[in-house]
DNA sequence: CTGTATCCAAGAGGATACTG
DNA sequence: CAGTATCCTCTTGGATACAG
């Protein structure tokens, strides 16, 4: 289980519990540009394995940050989308993107894109 | 080793590599209010063990986000302080604090303080 | 007080095979 | 295509003892 809704009083800790892990922010980042299929996310999130992607998607769904829609087709199609709550993380991710570039500049590393 | 400067091109991934872990953000949060001694951080960061705190402080220092100052006294005193780079994370942490409260409201949990 | 050094446990994450 | 099911590895983190 990846999700642990620790009832910590500290709001920063709450946020860290929800998205402070190696993969979730990268998944959410990809979903910012719109609905994505499982396979698209797998390609978009650098070196993530199938199992770990599945685990994290379930956890994000459980926490109310994304929705999962299964289409009864053959072959099956599953789409993931940010909820309103998940979308509200955009400003934070935008700042993290800016800060990441700022950090690289400070360290004399060339900036990049996703 | 906690630090792995993956030379990923994605700035969000860079940020996640540096602070997207269970403890670092909580340590940095405590340092926002000013210089702190080792023991103060240990009390301030909820359930962190001595070893893990030490490991994370070393990693943050290595990444240029905090400084470590040792005073040659008896008993020894060691103070940790944000660098300018570390301090530049404040807006992100502020937003994470706000978002954490927003999340709790959405989930009908009472807001809290650190 | 602020560590370092071990030893261990738990869990995240990777590889592979198989399924509706 | 989008998973599930195992098995295994490695890292993170906790406990304890000890040192400068």
Short mmCIF file of C-alpha atoms (C1' of nucleotides) in Angstrom, two decimals:
data_model
loop_
_atom_site.label_atom_id
_atom_site.label_comp_id
_atom_site.label_asym_id
_atom_site.label_seq_id
_atom_site.Cartn_x
_atom_site.Cartn_y
_atom_site.Cartn_z
CA UNK A 1 0.00 0.00 0.00
CA UNK A 2 1.34 3.37 -0.95
CA UNK A 3 -1.32 5.49 0.67
CA UNK A 4 -1.21 6.37 4.31
CA UNK A 5 -3.48 9.22 5.26
CA UNK A 6 -1.55 10.19 8.34
CA UNK A 7 -3.75 12.62 10.22
CA UNK A 8 -0.85 14.91 10.90
CA UNK A 9 -1.85 18.44 11.89
CA UNK A 10 0.85 20.00 9.72
CA UNK A 11 -0.45 20.91 6.27
CA UNK A 12 3.00 20.67 4.71
CA UNK A 13 3.29 17.12 6.01
CA UNK A 14 -0.14 16.35 4.58
CA UNK A 15 0.98 17.51 1.15
CA UNK A 16 4.22 15.58 1.44
CA UNK A 17 2.30 12.45 2.36
CA UNK A 18 0.17 12.78 -0.74
CA UNK A 19 2.64 13.79 -3.42
CA UNK A 20 6.09 13.71 -1.83
CA UNK A 21 7.28 10.55 -3.49
CA UNK A 22 9.47 9.67 -6.40
CA UNK A 23 6.75 9.14 -8.99
CA UNK A 24 3.44 10.80 -8.15
CA UNK A 25 4.45 14.31 -9.07
CA UNK A 26 5.81 13.11 -12.38
CA UNK A 27 2.56 11.32 -13.13
CA UNK A 28 0.50 14.34 -12.18
CA UNK A 29 2.76 16.53 -14.28
CA UNK A 30 1.93 14.44 -17.33
CA UNK A 31 -1.76 14.64 -16.58
CA UNK A 32 -1.68 18.43 -16.44
CA UNK A 33 -1.76 18.53 -20.23
CA UNK A 34 -4.94 16.47 -20.32
CA UNK A 35 -6.37 12.98 -20.16
CA UNK A 36 -3.85 10.22 -20.71
CA UNK A 37 -4.03 6.49 -21.34
CA UNK A 38 -2.07 3.99 -19.31
CA UNK A 39 0.43 3.40 -22.08
CA UNK A 40 0.96 7.10 -22.62
CA UNK A 41 1.79 7.62 -18.99
CA UNK A 42 4.16 4.70 -19.10
CA UNK A 43 6.09 6.35 -21.90
CA UNK A 44 5.82 9.82 -20.44
CA UNK A 45 7.14 9.00 -17.01
CA UNK A 46 10.78 8.18 -17.68
CA UNK A 47 11.84 4.84 -16.24
CA UNK A 48 8.74 3.75 -14.37
CA UNK A 49 7.81 0.09 -14.39
CA UNK A 50 4.33 -1.16 -15.09
CA UNK A 51 3.73 -2.32 -11.57
CA UNK A 52 4.89 0.87 -9.94
CA UNK A 53 2.81 2.96 -12.33
CA UNK A 54 -0.26 0.90 -11.50
CA UNK A 55 0.38 1.15 -7.77
CA UNK A 56 0.80 4.90 -7.88
CA UNK A 57 -2.23 5.46 -10.09
CA UNK A 58 -4.36 3.48 -7.66
CA UNK A 59 -3.01 5.49 -4.78
CA UNK A 60 -3.65 8.80 -6.50
CA UNK A 61 -7.17 7.66 -7.33
CA UNK A 62 -7.77 6.65 -3.74
CA UNK A 63 -6.62 10.07 -2.58
CA UNK A 64 -9.04 11.79 -4.93
CA UNK A 65 -6.42 13.41 -7.15
CA UNK A 66 -7.20 11.54 -10.36
CA UNK A 67 -10.06 9.60 -11.93
CA UNK A 68 -9.85 6.29 -13.76
CA UNK A 69 -12.21 5.56 -16.62
CA UNK A 70 -12.41 2.14 -18.21
CA UNK A 71 -13.88 1.83 -21.69
CA UNK A 72 -15.43 -1.53 -22.53
CA UNK A 73 -13.63 -1.96 -25.80
CA UNK A 74 -11.31 -4.51 -27.33
CA UNK A 75 -8.50 -3.91 -26.85
CA UNK A 76 -9.33 -2.22 -23.57
CA UNK A 77 -8.76 1.48 -23.09
CA UNK A 78 -8.27 3.14 -19.72
CA UNK A 79 -7.98 6.86 -19.30
CA UNK A 80 -6.68 8.84 -16.38
CA UNK A 81 -7.60 12.42 -15.68
CA UNK A 82 -6.94 14.95 -12.95
CA UNK A 83 -9.81 15.69 -10.60
CA UNK A 84 -10.45 19.28 -9.65
CA UNK A 85 -8.42 18.63 -6.53
CA UNK A 86 -5.59 17.17 -8.54
CA UNK A 87 -5.70 20.08 -10.93
CA UNK A 88 -5.36 22.48 -8.03
CA UNK A 89 -1.79 21.25 -7.70
CA UNK A 90 -0.85 22.96 -10.91
CA UNK A 91 0.57 26.12 -9.33
CA UNK A 92 2.84 24.01 -7.13
CA UNK A 93 4.07 21.96 -10.06
CA UNK A 94 4.61 25.08 -12.11
CA UNK A 95 6.76 26.50 -9.33
CA UNK A 96 8.68 23.27 -9.00
CA UNK A 97 9.39 23.41 -12.70
CA UNK A 98 10.68 26.96 -12.42
CA UNK A 99 12.68 26.16 -9.36
CA UNK A 100 14.22 23.10 -11.02
CA UNK A 101 15.52 25.32 -13.80
CA UNK A 102 16.68 27.91 -11.31
CA UNK A 103 18.59 25.23 -9.44
CA UNK A 104 20.28 24.00 -12.59
CA UNK A 105 21.29 27.53 -13.50
CA UNK A 106 22.76 27.97 -10.04
CA UNK A 107 24.69 24.76 -10.53
CA UNK A 108 25.72 25.72 -14.04
CA UNK A 109 23.71 22.98 -15.68
CA UNK A 110 21.81 23.72 -18.81
CA UNK A 111 18.05 24.02 -18.35
CA UNK A 112 15.73 21.47 -19.91
CA UNK A 113 12.20 20.53 -20.83
CA UNK A 114 10.12 17.51 -19.95
CA UNK B 1 23.37 7.45 -0.06
CA UNK B 2 20.39 9.70 -0.31
CA UNK B 3 21.64 12.00 -3.01
CA UNK B 4 21.56 11.10 -6.65
CA UNK B 5 21.95 14.02 -8.98
CA UNK B 6 20.24 12.42 -11.91
CA UNK B 7 20.92 14.63 -14.86
CA UNK B 8 17.34 14.42 -16.01
CA UNK B 9 16.33 17.13 -18.48
CA UNK B 10 12.97 17.63 -16.80
CA UNK B 11 13.08 20.43 -14.23
CA UNK B 12 10.18 18.98 -12.28
CA UNK B 13 12.08 15.72 -11.96
CA UNK B 14 15.12 17.65 -10.80
CA UNK B 15 13.12 19.26 -8.04
CA UNK B 16 11.57 15.94 -7.09
CA UNK B 17 15.00 14.37 -6.89
CA UNK B 18 16.16 17.06 -4.50
CA UNK B 19 13.20 17.51 -2.18
CA UNK B 20 10.60 14.93 -3.15
CA UNK B 21 11.19 12.66 -0.20
CA UNK B 22 9.52 11.96 3.06
CA UNK B 23 11.73 14.11 5.27
CA UNK B 24 13.61 16.82 3.42
CA UNK B 25 10.71 19.16 2.97
CA UNK B 26 9.83 18.89 6.63
CA UNK B 27 13.40 19.71 7.60
CA UNK B 28 13.53 22.67 5.24
CA UNK B 29 10.18 23.84 6.55
CA UNK B 30 11.62 24.03 10.04
CA UNK B 31 14.64 25.94 8.81
CA UNK B 32 12.49 28.58 7.15
CA UNK B 33 12.01 30.22 10.53
CA UNK B 34 15.74 30.54 11.03
CA UNK B 35 18.87 28.74 12.11
CA UNK B 36 18.28 25.57 14.07
CA UNK B 37 20.43 23.23 16.11
CA UNK B 38 20.46 19.49 15.55
CA UNK B 39 18.39 18.82 18.63
CA UNK B 40 15.81 21.41 17.69
CA UNK B 41 15.32 19.84 14.29
CA UNK B 42 14.99 16.46 15.89
CA UNK B 43 12.12 17.71 18.01
CA UNK B 44 10.59 19.78 15.24
CA UNK B 45 10.41 17.05 12.65
CA UNK B 46 7.81 14.71 14.06
CA UNK B 47 9.00 11.12 14.29
CA UNK B 48 12.39 11.31 12.63
CA UNK B 49 15.21 9.19 14.02
CA UNK B 50 18.67 10.51 14.69
CA UNK B 51 20.27 8.56 11.89
CA UNK B 52 17.74 9.57 9.28
CA UNK B 53 17.95 13.20 10.31
CA UNK B 54 21.73 13.10 9.99
CA UNK B 55 21.55 11.39 6.61
CA UNK B 56 19.10 13.91 5.24
CA UNK B 57 20.98 16.91 6.60
CA UNK B 58 24.15 15.68 4.91
CA UNK B 59 22.29 15.21 1.67
CA UNK B 60 20.75 18.66 1.81
CA UNK B 61 24.15 20.13 2.55
CA UNK B 62 25.69 18.27 -0.35
CA UNK B 63 23.00 19.62 -2.65
CA UNK B 64 23.70 23.17 -1.53
CA UNK B 65 20.38 23.80 0.17
CA UNK B 66 21.64 24.20 3.72
CA UNK B 67 24.86 24.99 5.54
CA UNK B 68 26.28 23.22 8.56
CA UNK B 69 28.26 25.16 11.13
CA UNK B 70 30.13 23.45 13.92
CA UNK B 71 31.06 25.45 17.01
CA UNK B 72 34.09 24.18 18.91
CA UNK B 73 32.45 24.19 22.29
CA UNK B 74 31.78 21.68 25.00
CA UNK B 75 29.19 20.37 24.69
CA UNK B 76 29.33 20.72 20.91
CA UNK B 77 26.87 22.90 19.08
CA UNK B 78 25.97 22.49 15.43
CA UNK B 79 23.72 24.85 13.59
CA UNK B 80 21.92 24.38 10.33
CA UNK B 81 20.77 27.20 8.12
CA UNK B 82 19.19 27.57 4.71
CA UNK B 83 21.43 28.74 1.91
CA UNK B 84 20.08 31.32 -0.50
CA UNK B 85 19.20 28.44 -2.78
CA UNK B 86 17.42 26.62 0.01
CA UNK B 87 15.56 29.77 0.97
CA UNK B 88 14.35 30.12 -2.59
CA UNK B 89 12.15 27.12 -1.93
CA UNK B 90 9.99 29.14 0.42
CA UNK B 91 7.27 29.98 -2.11
CA UNK B 92 6.89 26.31 -2.95
CA UNK B 93 6.63 25.34 0.69
CA UNK B 94 4.17 28.11 1.33
CA UNK B 95 2.00 26.82 -1.47
CA UNK B 96 2.26 23.29 -0.21
CA UNK B 97 1.12 24.49 3.18
CA UNK B 98 -1.87 26.22 1.66
CA UNK B 99 -2.66 23.27 -0.52
CA UNK B 100 -2.45 20.89 2.42
CA UNK B 101 -5.12 22.89 4.20
CA UNK B 102 -7.18 23.12 1.05
CA UNK B 103 -7.01 19.35 0.73
CA UNK B 104 -8.13 18.82 4.28
CA UNK B 105 -11.05 21.18 3.79
CA UNK B 106 -12.04 19.25 0.69
CA UNK B 107 -11.89 16.07 2.70
CA UNK B 108 -13.74 17.63 5.62
CA UNK B 109 -10.78 17.43 7.93
CA UNK B 110 -10.05 20.31 10.22
CA UNK B 111 -7.06 22.42 9.18
CA UNK B 112 -3.93 22.48 11.32
CA UNK B 113 -0.64 24.14 12.08
CA UNK B 114 2.85 22.76 12.23
"C1'" DC C 1 25.14 17.51 22.48
"C1'" DT C 2 25.90 15.68 18.12
"C1'" DG C 3 27.11 12.64 16.12
"C1'" DT C 4 29.14 7.48 14.02
"C1'" DA C 5 28.74 2.45 13.54
"C1'" DT C 6 26.02 -1.73 13.24
"C1'" DC C 7 22.46 -4.59 12.60
"C1'" DC C 8 17.69 -5.31 11.09
"C1'" DA C 9 13.01 -4.67 9.40
"C1'" DA C 10 9.89 -2.80 6.19
"C1'" DG C 11 8.60 -1.26 1.97
"C1'" DA C 12 9.37 0.71 -2.54
"C1'" DG C 13 10.62 -0.62 -6.77
"C1'" DG C 14 12.34 -3.87 -10.77
"C1'" DA C 15 11.91 -8.28 -13.75
"C1'" DT C 16 9.31 -11.62 -15.60
"C1'" DA C 17 5.37 -14.40 -16.76
"C1'" DC C 18 0.67 -14.63 -17.54
"C1'" DT C 19 -4.51 -12.94 -18.38
"C1'" DG C 20 -9.19 -10.76 -19.83
"C1'" DC D 1 -3.95 -2.74 -24.07
"C1'" DA D 2 -3.87 -2.73 -19.43
"C1'" DG D 3 -3.34 -4.89 -16.22
"C1'" DT D 4 -2.34 -9.09 -12.10
"C1'" DA D 5 0.70 -12.17 -9.77
"C1'" DT D 6 5.22 -13.49 -8.08
"C1'" DC D 7 9.61 -13.16 -6.75
"C1'" DC D 8 13.55 -10.72 -5.73
"C1'" DT D 9 16.64 -6.67 -4.81
"C1'" DC D 10 17.88 -2.40 -2.94
"C1'" DT D 11 17.03 1.57 -0.33
"C1'" DT D 12 15.00 3.79 3.51
"C1'" DG D 13 14.38 3.98 8.01
"C1'" DG D 14 14.35 2.29 13.05
"C1'" DA D 15 16.96 0.53 17.31
"C1'" DT D 16 20.82 0.30 19.89
"C1'" DA D 17 25.47 1.01 21.42
"C1'" DC D 18 29.22 3.87 21.63
"C1'" DA D 19 32.43 8.11 20.80
"C1'" DG D 20 34.44 13.03 20.58
#
